[in-house]
Every structure is written in structure tokens, then in C-alpha cells.
Coordinates of C-alpha atoms in Angstrom, one line a residue:
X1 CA -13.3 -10.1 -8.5
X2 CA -14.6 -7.1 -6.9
X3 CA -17.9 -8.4 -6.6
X4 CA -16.8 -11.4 -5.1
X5 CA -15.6 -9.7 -2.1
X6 CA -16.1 -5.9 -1.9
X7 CA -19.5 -5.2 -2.9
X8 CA -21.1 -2.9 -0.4
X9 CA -24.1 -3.3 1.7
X10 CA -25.7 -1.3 -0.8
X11 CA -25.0 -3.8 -3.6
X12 CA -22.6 -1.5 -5.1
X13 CA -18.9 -2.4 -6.1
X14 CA -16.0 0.6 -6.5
X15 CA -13.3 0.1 -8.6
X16 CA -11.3 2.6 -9.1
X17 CA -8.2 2.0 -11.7
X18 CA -5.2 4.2 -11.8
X19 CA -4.3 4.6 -15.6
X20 CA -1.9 6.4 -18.2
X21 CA -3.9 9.5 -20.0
X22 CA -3.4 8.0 -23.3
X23 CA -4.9 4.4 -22.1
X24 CA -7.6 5.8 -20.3
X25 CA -9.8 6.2 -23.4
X26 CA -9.3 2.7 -24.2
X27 CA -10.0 1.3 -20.4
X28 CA -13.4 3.4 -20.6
X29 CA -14.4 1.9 -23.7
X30 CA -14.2 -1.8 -22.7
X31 CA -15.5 -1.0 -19.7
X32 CA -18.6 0.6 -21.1
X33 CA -18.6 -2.6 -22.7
X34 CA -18.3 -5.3 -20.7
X35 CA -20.1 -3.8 -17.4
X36 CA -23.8 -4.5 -17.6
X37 CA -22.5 -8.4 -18.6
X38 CA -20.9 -8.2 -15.2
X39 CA -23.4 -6.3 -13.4
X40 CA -25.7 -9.2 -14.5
X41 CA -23.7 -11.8 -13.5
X42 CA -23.0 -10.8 -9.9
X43 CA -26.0 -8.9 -9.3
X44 CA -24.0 -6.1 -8.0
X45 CA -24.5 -1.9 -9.6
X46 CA -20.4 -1.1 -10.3
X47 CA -19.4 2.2 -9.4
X48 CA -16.0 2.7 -11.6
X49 CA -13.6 5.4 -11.2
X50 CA -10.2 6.6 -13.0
X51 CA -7.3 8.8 -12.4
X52 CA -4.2 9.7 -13.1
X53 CA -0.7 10.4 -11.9
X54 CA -0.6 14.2 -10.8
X55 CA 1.7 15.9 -13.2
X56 CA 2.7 18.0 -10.0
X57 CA 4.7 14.9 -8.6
X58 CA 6.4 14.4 -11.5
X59 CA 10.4 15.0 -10.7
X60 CA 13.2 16.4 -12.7
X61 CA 15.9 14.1 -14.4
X62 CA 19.8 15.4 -14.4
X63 CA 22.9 14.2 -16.3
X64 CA 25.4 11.6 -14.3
X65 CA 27.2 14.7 -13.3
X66 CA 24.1 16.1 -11.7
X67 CA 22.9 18.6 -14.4
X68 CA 19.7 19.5 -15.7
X69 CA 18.9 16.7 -18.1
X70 CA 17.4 18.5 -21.9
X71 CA 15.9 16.8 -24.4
X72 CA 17.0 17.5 -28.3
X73 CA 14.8 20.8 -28.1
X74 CA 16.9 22.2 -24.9
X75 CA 14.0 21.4 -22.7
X76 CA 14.3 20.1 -19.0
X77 CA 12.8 16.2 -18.4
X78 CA 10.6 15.4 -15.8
X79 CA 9.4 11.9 -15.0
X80 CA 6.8 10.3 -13.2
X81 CA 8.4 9.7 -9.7
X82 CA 7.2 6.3 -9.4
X83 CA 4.5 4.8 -7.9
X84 CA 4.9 6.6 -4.8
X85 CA 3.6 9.5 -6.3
X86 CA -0.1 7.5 -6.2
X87 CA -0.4 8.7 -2.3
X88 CA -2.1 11.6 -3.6
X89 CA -4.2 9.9 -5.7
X90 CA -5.0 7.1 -2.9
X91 CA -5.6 10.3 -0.4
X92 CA -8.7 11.0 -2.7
X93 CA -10.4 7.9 -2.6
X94 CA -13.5 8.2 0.6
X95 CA -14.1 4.5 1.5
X96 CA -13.9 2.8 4.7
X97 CA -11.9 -0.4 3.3
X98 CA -9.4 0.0 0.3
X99 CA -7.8 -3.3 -1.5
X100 CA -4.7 -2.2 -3.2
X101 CA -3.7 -4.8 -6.0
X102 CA -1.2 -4.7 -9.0
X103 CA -3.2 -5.4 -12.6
X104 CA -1.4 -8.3 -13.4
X105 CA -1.9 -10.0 -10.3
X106 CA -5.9 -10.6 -11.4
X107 CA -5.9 -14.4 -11.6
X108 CA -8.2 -16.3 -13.9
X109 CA -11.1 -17.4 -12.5
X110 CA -10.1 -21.0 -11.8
X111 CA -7.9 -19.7 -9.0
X112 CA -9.9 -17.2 -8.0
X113 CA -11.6 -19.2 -4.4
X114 CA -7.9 -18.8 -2.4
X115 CA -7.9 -14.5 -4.3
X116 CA -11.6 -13.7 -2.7
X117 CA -10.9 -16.3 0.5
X118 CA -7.9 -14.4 1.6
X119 CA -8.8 -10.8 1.0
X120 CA -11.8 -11.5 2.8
X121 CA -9.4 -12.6 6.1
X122 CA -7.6 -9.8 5.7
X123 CA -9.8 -7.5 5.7
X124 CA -11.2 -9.2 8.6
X125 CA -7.8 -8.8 10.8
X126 CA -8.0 -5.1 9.7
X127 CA -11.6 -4.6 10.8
X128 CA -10.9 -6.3 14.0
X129 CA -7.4 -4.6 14.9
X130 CA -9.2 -1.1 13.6
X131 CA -12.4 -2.0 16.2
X132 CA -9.4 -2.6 18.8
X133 CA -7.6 0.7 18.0
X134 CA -10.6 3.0 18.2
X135 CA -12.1 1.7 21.1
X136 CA -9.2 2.4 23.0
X137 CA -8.2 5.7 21.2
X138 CA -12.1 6.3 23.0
X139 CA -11.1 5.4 26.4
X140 CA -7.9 7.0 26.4
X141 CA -9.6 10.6 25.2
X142 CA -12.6 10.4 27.6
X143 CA -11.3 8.5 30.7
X144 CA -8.4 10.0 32.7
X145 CA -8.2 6.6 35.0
X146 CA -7.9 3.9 32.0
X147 CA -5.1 1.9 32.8
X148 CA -2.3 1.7 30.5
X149 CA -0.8 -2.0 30.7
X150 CA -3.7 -3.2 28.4
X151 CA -2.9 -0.8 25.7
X152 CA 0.6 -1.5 26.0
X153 CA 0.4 -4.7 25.5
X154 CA -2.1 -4.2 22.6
X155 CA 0.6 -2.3 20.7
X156 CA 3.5 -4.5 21.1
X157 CA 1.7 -8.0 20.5
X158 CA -0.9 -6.9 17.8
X159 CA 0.4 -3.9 15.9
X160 CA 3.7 -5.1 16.7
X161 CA 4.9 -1.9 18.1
X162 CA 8.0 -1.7 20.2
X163 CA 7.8 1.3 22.3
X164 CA 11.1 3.2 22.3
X165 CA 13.4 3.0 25.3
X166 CA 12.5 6.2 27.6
X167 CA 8.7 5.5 27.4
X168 CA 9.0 3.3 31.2
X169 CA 10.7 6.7 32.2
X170 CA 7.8 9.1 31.1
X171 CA 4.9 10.8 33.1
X172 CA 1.7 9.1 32.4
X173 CA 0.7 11.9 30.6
X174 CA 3.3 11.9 28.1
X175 CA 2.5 8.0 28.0
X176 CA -1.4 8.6 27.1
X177 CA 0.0 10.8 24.3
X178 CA 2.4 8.6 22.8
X179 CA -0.2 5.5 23.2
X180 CA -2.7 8.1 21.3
X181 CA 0.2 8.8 18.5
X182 CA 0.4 5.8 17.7
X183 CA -3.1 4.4 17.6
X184 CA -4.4 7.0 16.0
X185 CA -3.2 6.2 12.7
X186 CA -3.8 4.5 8.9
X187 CA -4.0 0.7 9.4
X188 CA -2.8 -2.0 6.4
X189 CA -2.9 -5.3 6.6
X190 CA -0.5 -6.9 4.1
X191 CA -0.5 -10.4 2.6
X192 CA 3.1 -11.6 1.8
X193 CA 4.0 -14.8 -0.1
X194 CA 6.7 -17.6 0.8
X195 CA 9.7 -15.9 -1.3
X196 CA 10.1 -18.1 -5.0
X197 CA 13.0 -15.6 -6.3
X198 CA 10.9 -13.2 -7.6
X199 CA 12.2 -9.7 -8.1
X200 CA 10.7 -7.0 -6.0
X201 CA 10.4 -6.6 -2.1
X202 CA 9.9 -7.9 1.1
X203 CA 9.2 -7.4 4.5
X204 CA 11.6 -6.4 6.8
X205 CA 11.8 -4.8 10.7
X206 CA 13.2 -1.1 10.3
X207 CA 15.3 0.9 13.2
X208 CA 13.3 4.0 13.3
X209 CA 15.2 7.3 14.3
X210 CA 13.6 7.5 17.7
X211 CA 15.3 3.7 18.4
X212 CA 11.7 1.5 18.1
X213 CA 11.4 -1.0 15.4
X214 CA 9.1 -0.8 13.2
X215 CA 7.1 -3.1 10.1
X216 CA 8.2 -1.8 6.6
X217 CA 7.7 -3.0 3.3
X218 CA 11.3 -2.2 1.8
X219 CA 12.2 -2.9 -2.2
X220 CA 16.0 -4.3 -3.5
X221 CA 16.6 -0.4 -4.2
X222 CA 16.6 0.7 -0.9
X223 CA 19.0 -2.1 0.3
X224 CA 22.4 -1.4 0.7
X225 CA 24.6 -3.6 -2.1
X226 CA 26.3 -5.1 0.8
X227 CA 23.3 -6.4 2.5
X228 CA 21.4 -7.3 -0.6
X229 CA 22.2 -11.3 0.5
X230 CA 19.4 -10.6 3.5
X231 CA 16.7 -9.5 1.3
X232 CA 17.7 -13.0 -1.1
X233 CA 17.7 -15.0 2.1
X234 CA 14.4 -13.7 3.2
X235 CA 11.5 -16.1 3.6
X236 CA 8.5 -14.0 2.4
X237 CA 7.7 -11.5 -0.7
X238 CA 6.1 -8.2 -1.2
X239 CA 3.5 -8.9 -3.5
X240 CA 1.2 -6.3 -3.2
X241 CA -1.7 -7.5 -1.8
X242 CA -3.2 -4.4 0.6
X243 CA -6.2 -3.6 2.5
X244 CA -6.0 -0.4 3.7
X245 CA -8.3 1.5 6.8
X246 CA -7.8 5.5 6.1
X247 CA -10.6 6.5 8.5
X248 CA -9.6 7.8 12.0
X249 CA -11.9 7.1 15.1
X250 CA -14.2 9.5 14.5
X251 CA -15.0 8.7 10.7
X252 CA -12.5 11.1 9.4
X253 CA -10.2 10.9 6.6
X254 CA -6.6 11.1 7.5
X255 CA -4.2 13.0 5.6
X256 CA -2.4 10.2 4.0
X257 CA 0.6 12.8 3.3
X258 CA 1.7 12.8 6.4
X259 CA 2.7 9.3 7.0
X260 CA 5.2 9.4 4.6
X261 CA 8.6 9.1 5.2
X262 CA 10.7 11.3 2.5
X263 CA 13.9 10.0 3.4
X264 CA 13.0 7.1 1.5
X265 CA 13.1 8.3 -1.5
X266 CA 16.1 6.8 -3.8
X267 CA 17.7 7.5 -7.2
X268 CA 17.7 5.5 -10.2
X269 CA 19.6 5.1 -13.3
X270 CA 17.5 5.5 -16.3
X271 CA 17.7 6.3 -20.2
X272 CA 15.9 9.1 -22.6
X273 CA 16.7 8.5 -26.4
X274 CA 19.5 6.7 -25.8
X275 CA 21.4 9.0 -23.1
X276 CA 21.7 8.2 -19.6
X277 CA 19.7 9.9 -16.7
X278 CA 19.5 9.9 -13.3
X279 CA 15.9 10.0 -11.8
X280 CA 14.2 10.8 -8.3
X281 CA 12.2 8.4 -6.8
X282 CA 9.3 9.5 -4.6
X283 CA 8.5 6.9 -1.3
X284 CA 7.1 4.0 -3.0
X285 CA 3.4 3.5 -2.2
X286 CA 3.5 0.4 0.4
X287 CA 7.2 1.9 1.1
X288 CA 8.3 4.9 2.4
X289 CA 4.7 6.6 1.3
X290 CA 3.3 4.2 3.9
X291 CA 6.2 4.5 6.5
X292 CA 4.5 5.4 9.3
X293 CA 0.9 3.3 8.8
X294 CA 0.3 0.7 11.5
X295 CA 1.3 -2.2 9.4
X296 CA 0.6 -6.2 10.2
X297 CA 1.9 -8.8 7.9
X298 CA 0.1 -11.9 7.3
X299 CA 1.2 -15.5 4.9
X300 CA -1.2 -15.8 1.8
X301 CA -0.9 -18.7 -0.2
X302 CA 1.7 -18.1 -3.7
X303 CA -1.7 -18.7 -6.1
X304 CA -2.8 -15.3 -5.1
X305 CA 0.3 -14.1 -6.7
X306 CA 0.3 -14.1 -10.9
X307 CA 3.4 -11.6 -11.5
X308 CA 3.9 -10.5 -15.3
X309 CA 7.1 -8.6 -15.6
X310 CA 8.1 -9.4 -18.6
X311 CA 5.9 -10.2 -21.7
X312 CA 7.0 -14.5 -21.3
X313 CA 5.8 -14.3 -18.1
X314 CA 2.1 -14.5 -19.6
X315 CA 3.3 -18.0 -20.8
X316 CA 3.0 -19.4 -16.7
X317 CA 0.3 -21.8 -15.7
X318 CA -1.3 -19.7 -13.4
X319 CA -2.1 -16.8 -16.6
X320 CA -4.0 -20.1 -18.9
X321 CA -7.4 -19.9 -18.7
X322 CA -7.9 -23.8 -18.7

């Protein structure tokens, strides 16, 4: 699938696979194995890359009352803080175009035509709203005179932007620096999916603290019991399907840790040997770890989507190879 659509202009292809330590033997193996087949097939030199969940993110579990959690031996727990702790291991990766997929959403070849079609458009609408962003992140550093009403509109109608309240109210200057703060971040372009009832996320507008409205990506955990009927009513679903642009306008990597939002963090009710736990959550990845990204949302068709959460869910059409 790489090749299909993110081979580089040097005929190479990156893949880069997050794995468990005690799987990653096992993923280098059949790799060794099967890559000069594919490298054959597509004509295309693979370039594959691993890593791992930094033990330095992992986060202590308590008791229900809020104590240190111990195993049988007396010694404190500490989890993996979910998948938001991977914005350390995404903050690594030097590329100009990331796609950001789930495993089980590879599709079997037969349905792969609308998989490489749509990541090709959206990485198309991020290339061509990243073009839009730095050209105007140029002007606005090296012309005093560029008139602001373009810009403006540029952020309201295309990153979907709303600027808060007091920015009519500001001096210019203070205008040309807001304009700057917010084009002169991460892009992600997101494809979302009608919504079939699947469990997960969704998008959703957020109230930021400074009274804008912003595009998040929010999961059932973070919604309030009494407004989970909003997320079930929603017409689209989160199913992970990301092209990200972590290069600022002058080729530079941004520091992907600073576009998280902590307060979106959660707890969650786990178990350990039969005891209950209660477990920090970091940001998720295309949450709260991406809080602060510019963020557009675009409709991809459902056959993109091939979730496996459960081991019957490899019985579904879309997972036979025929």
C-alpha cells in the first residue's frame, strides 16, 4: 500500500511501524522475508523503520481510593499511557508528508483503488492548504504593508478558524502576530467516514479557552455521560485515516510536544491480575496530542475503513481476500 501512494521521488518507500518489544523480533523477521518480493513487485527500494513506546511515558496506576497500585511483589504499576504517548515517537520521524493509519485498517487488495485514491486527495488538500499557509506566513514576516482581510478570510473559510472575539479590537500589530500564531503551525488533514455505529470517535467543534472554536478529533471517553447521545447522533466517525505536514515554512521540524493539549488527558478503569486500577491516560494521538494542529476534515468513503476490534470482526466481508 505504501508503494501505491507514498513512494518518494527517489523511488524509495518509508514505513515506519510502531510495535510491542516482544513482537518486534517477529515483525523484523517477516519483513526480512517478504521485502525483496515487494520491492520487485512495485519497483520501489523500502526503507523500514521500528520503534517503540518510550518507557518514560508510561504512567503510574493507583487503587479506587487513589493509592499506589502494587503488584504481588509490593511493586508500584506503571502502564503505557495510551496511544498518546506515540507523540514522542511521531516527533522523531523527519519526512515532509506522514500517513497515520491503524494496522487493521490495511484492506485486501481488492479494495485497495478507493485506500490509495483517497490518501492521494488528502494529501493533496494538505499540500495545497500547507503551500497557502507558508506563502502567507512569507508575506506577513517580510512585508509590513500586506493587507490582512485575505489572510483573514484564509483562516476562517479554509482552516476553519474562528478568530476569537477581541481580534477586530486589536492593533494591527498584535493582528499580524496572532495571524502568524496560527499559521505557523502542524497541518492534518483527516478523512472521516459516514458514522455505521462503530465504537470510537468523531469529529466535533471544541470551545477553546480563549472563546474561538476550534476542529478536534474527540473519543466517547472524553464525553461527558450526559452528552454521550451527541457523539451517537453524529453523522461522521474517527477512523484514523491522517496525513500529517510537521515542517514549518522554513523546512523545520516543529516540536510536536507543544501542540498538545494536557488537559485532555482522562482516567480509565482498568484491571491487573484480577484487581481493579485506575489508569492515566496521556492526550490521545489525533486527540488532545494533536489539539492545537491546524486540522481540516474531509468524507472518505466507509471501504477505506476495515476495523478489527474484536477477534469476529476478521469474519466481515471487507477482511476476505476473494
Amino acid at each position: 500500500e505504501g508503494a501505491m501512494y507514498a513512494r518518494s521521488a527517489s523511488n524509495e518507500t518509508a514505513i515506519h511501524f510502531t510495535v510491542s518489544p516482544e513482537h518486534r523480533p517477529a515483525f523484523e523477521q517477516l519483513v526480512a522475508r517478504v521485502q525483496p518480493y515487494f520491492s520487485s513487485l512495485f519497483g520501489t527500494e523500502y526503507r523500514i523503520t521500528y520503534s517503540q513506546q518510550k518507557g518514560s511515558t508510561d504512567t503510574i496506576a493507583v487503587n479506587p481510593d487513589n493509592t499506589p497500585f502494587r503488584d504481588a511483589a509490593g511493586r508500584l504499576l506503571f502502564r503505557p499511557a495510551g496511544h498518546g504517548a506515540l507523540i514522542e515517537n511521531l516527533n522523531e520521524i523527519d519526512a515532509d508528508l506522514i500517513f497515520i493509519k491503524n494496522i487493521d485498517n490495511v484492506v485486501p487488495d481488492r479494495l485497495k483503488p478507493d485506500t490509495v485514491l483517497y490518501k492521494e486527495a488528502l494529501a493533496g488538500i494538505l499540500l495545497s492548504l500547507q503551500q497557502k499557509c507558508f506563502g502567507y506566513l512569507e508575506k506577513l514576516e517580510n512585508d509590513p504593508d500586506t493587507s490582512l482581510t485575505e489572510i483573514e478570510s484564509f483562516v476562517n473559510h479554509e482552516l476553519h478558524k474562528n478568530l476569537p472575539a477581541p481580534y477586530a479590537t486589536l492593533p494591527t500589530e498584535r493582528q499580524r502576530a496572532l495571524l502568524i500564531d496560527l499559521l505557523d503551525r502542524p497541518i492534518r488533514i483527516c478523512g472521516m467516514v459516514k458514522n455505521e455505529g462503530e465504537p470510537g470517535g468523531g469529529p466535533v467543534w471544541a470551545i477553546d479557552p480563549d472563546g474561538s472554536e476550534s476542529l478536534q478529533i474527540a473519543e466517547s471517553s472524553q464525553i461527558a455521560p450526559g452528552q454521550r447521545q451527541l457523539m451517537n447522533a453524529a453523522t461522521h466517525f474517527n477512523p484514523v485515516d491522517v496525513v500529517c505536514g510537521t515542517k514549518n515554512y522554513r523546512g523545520e521540524h516543529f516540536d510536536l510536544r507543544k501542540y498538545v493539549d494536557p488537559s485532555t488527558g482522562f482516567i480509565s478503569q482498568k484491571s491487573k491480575s484480577g484487581r481493579e486500577l485506575l489508569a492515566q491516560e496521556l492526550p490521545g494521538l489525533w486527540n488532545g496530542s494533536m489539539a492545537h494542529w491546524n486540522t481540516v476534515f474531509v468524507e472518505v468513503p466507509v471501504t477505506i475503513f476495515s476495523p478489527v476490534k474484536v477477534v469476529g470482526d476478521l469474519l466481515r466481508p471487507q477482511h476476505q481476500a476473494l
